[in-house]
Amino acid sequence: MRSPHDDAAVADTLHTILSGVTDLLGFELATISLAQPDGALETVAVAGTPEARLALMGHRIESSVVESELADAEEWGPLRFMPHDRMRLPAERFVWVPQDVEPTDDPTRWHPLDVLVAPLRDEEGRLRALISVDSPEDRLRPAGEDRKNLERFIDQTRPAVLNLIERLRERGHG
């Protein structure tokens, strides 16, 4: 059984990790979703606006739906990018869409339905967590040094998040 102390410590750790994306890398929103025993991914940490946090905390989506979208995403090192115009997931499945990002067909600009995630897999290749980032402050799709910095961040963060998940699993928390 999970204790409130365990949940708070995990949430604090994950929020600290996400703050690196929002504070240092120029995104207004970052989330971490963890794989649950029932096959869903559940959002357990959100860095961003209070409105986004309220909408996204606890959101669940089937891992199979995520895996299907990831299969067609562009590979950017550890990241997967799915432009809005290639998404198969209907827009109404999005729990939160930034209201201050104007829709555009400019391929260099961020669209409010663009998806940029980092799937975190264990040694067996199972999806254990998903880090999502949204709403770049400059409203541009990450490129050049910005993208390299984000890729480095994910590469450095991946072991810490997977370690945390493994510790929780060993203690019977999923």
PDB file of C-alpha atoms in Angstrom, residues 33-41 63-64 66-67 70 80 118-131 158 161-163 165-167 169-170 174:
ATOM      1  CA  SER A  33       3.396   9.846 -16.796  1.00  0.00           C
ATOM      2  CA  LEU A  34       4.187   6.484 -15.231  1.00  0.00           C
ATOM      3  CA  ALA A  35       3.107   3.070 -16.508  1.00  0.00           C
ATOM      4  CA  GLN A  36       0.516   1.507 -14.231  1.00  0.00           C
ATOM      5  CA  PRO A  37      -0.149  -2.215 -13.644  1.00  0.00           C
ATOM      6  CA  ASP A  38      -3.408  -1.986 -15.651  1.00  0.00           C
ATOM      7  CA  GLY A  39      -1.552  -0.908 -18.811  1.00  0.00           C
ATOM      8  CA  ALA A  40      -2.341   2.801 -18.608  1.00  0.00           C
ATOM      9  CA  LEU A  41       0.046   5.717 -18.350  1.00  0.00           C
ATOM     10  CA  SER A  63      -0.176   2.617 -23.269  1.00  0.00           C
ATOM     11  CA  SER A  64      -1.281   0.929 -26.496  1.00  0.00           C
ATOM     12  CA  VAL A  66       0.656   5.964 -26.981  1.00  0.00           C
ATOM     13  CA  GLU A  67       2.707   3.162 -28.566  1.00  0.00           C
ATOM     14  CA  LEU A  70       4.987   6.698 -31.224  1.00  0.00           C
ATOM     15  CA  ARG A  80       9.679  11.451 -30.402  1.00  0.00           C
ATOM     16  CA  ALA A 118      10.503  11.020 -24.455  1.00  0.00           C
ATOM     17  CA  PRO A 119       9.488   7.403 -23.916  1.00  0.00           C
ATOM     18  CA  LEU A 120      11.499   5.872 -21.080  1.00  0.00           C
ATOM     19  CA  ARG A 121      11.899   2.122 -21.463  1.00  0.00           C
ATOM     20  CA  ASP A 122      13.429  -0.493 -19.183  1.00  0.00           C
ATOM     21  CA  GLU A 123      16.040  -3.058 -20.257  1.00  0.00           C
ATOM     22  CA  GLU A 124      13.301  -5.315 -21.661  1.00  0.00           C
ATOM     23  CA  GLY A 125      12.013  -2.490 -23.855  1.00  0.00           C
ATOM     24  CA  ARG A 126       8.800  -1.933 -21.867  1.00  0.00           C
ATOM     25  CA  LEU A 127       7.446   1.603 -21.733  1.00  0.00           C
ATOM     26  CA  ARG A 128       7.812   2.592 -18.068  1.00  0.00           C
ATOM     27  CA  ALA A 129       7.327   6.348 -18.263  1.00  0.00           C
ATOM     28  CA  LEU A 130       6.724   9.192 -20.657  1.00  0.00           C
ATOM     29  CA  ILE A 131       8.134  12.699 -20.315  1.00  0.00           C
ATOM     30  CA  ARG A 158      16.249   8.811 -17.966  1.00  0.00           C
ATOM     31  CA  VAL A 161      13.399   8.317 -13.439  1.00  0.00           C
ATOM     32  CA  LEU A 162      13.827   4.613 -14.234  1.00  0.00           C
ATOM     33  CA  ASN A 163      15.651   4.112 -10.910  1.00  0.00           C
ATOM     34  CA  ILE A 165      10.267   3.594 -10.823  1.00  0.00           C
ATOM     35  CA  GLU A 166      12.252   0.473  -9.974  1.00  0.00           C
ATOM     36  CA  ARG A 167      12.476   1.451  -6.300  1.00  0.00           C
ATOM     37  CA  ARG A 169       8.098  -1.350  -7.898  1.00  0.00           C
ATOM     38  CA  GLU A 170      10.349  -3.130  -5.402  1.00  0.00           C
ATOM     39  CA  GLY A 174       3.313  -0.660  -9.125  1.00  0.00           C
TER      40      GLY A 174
END
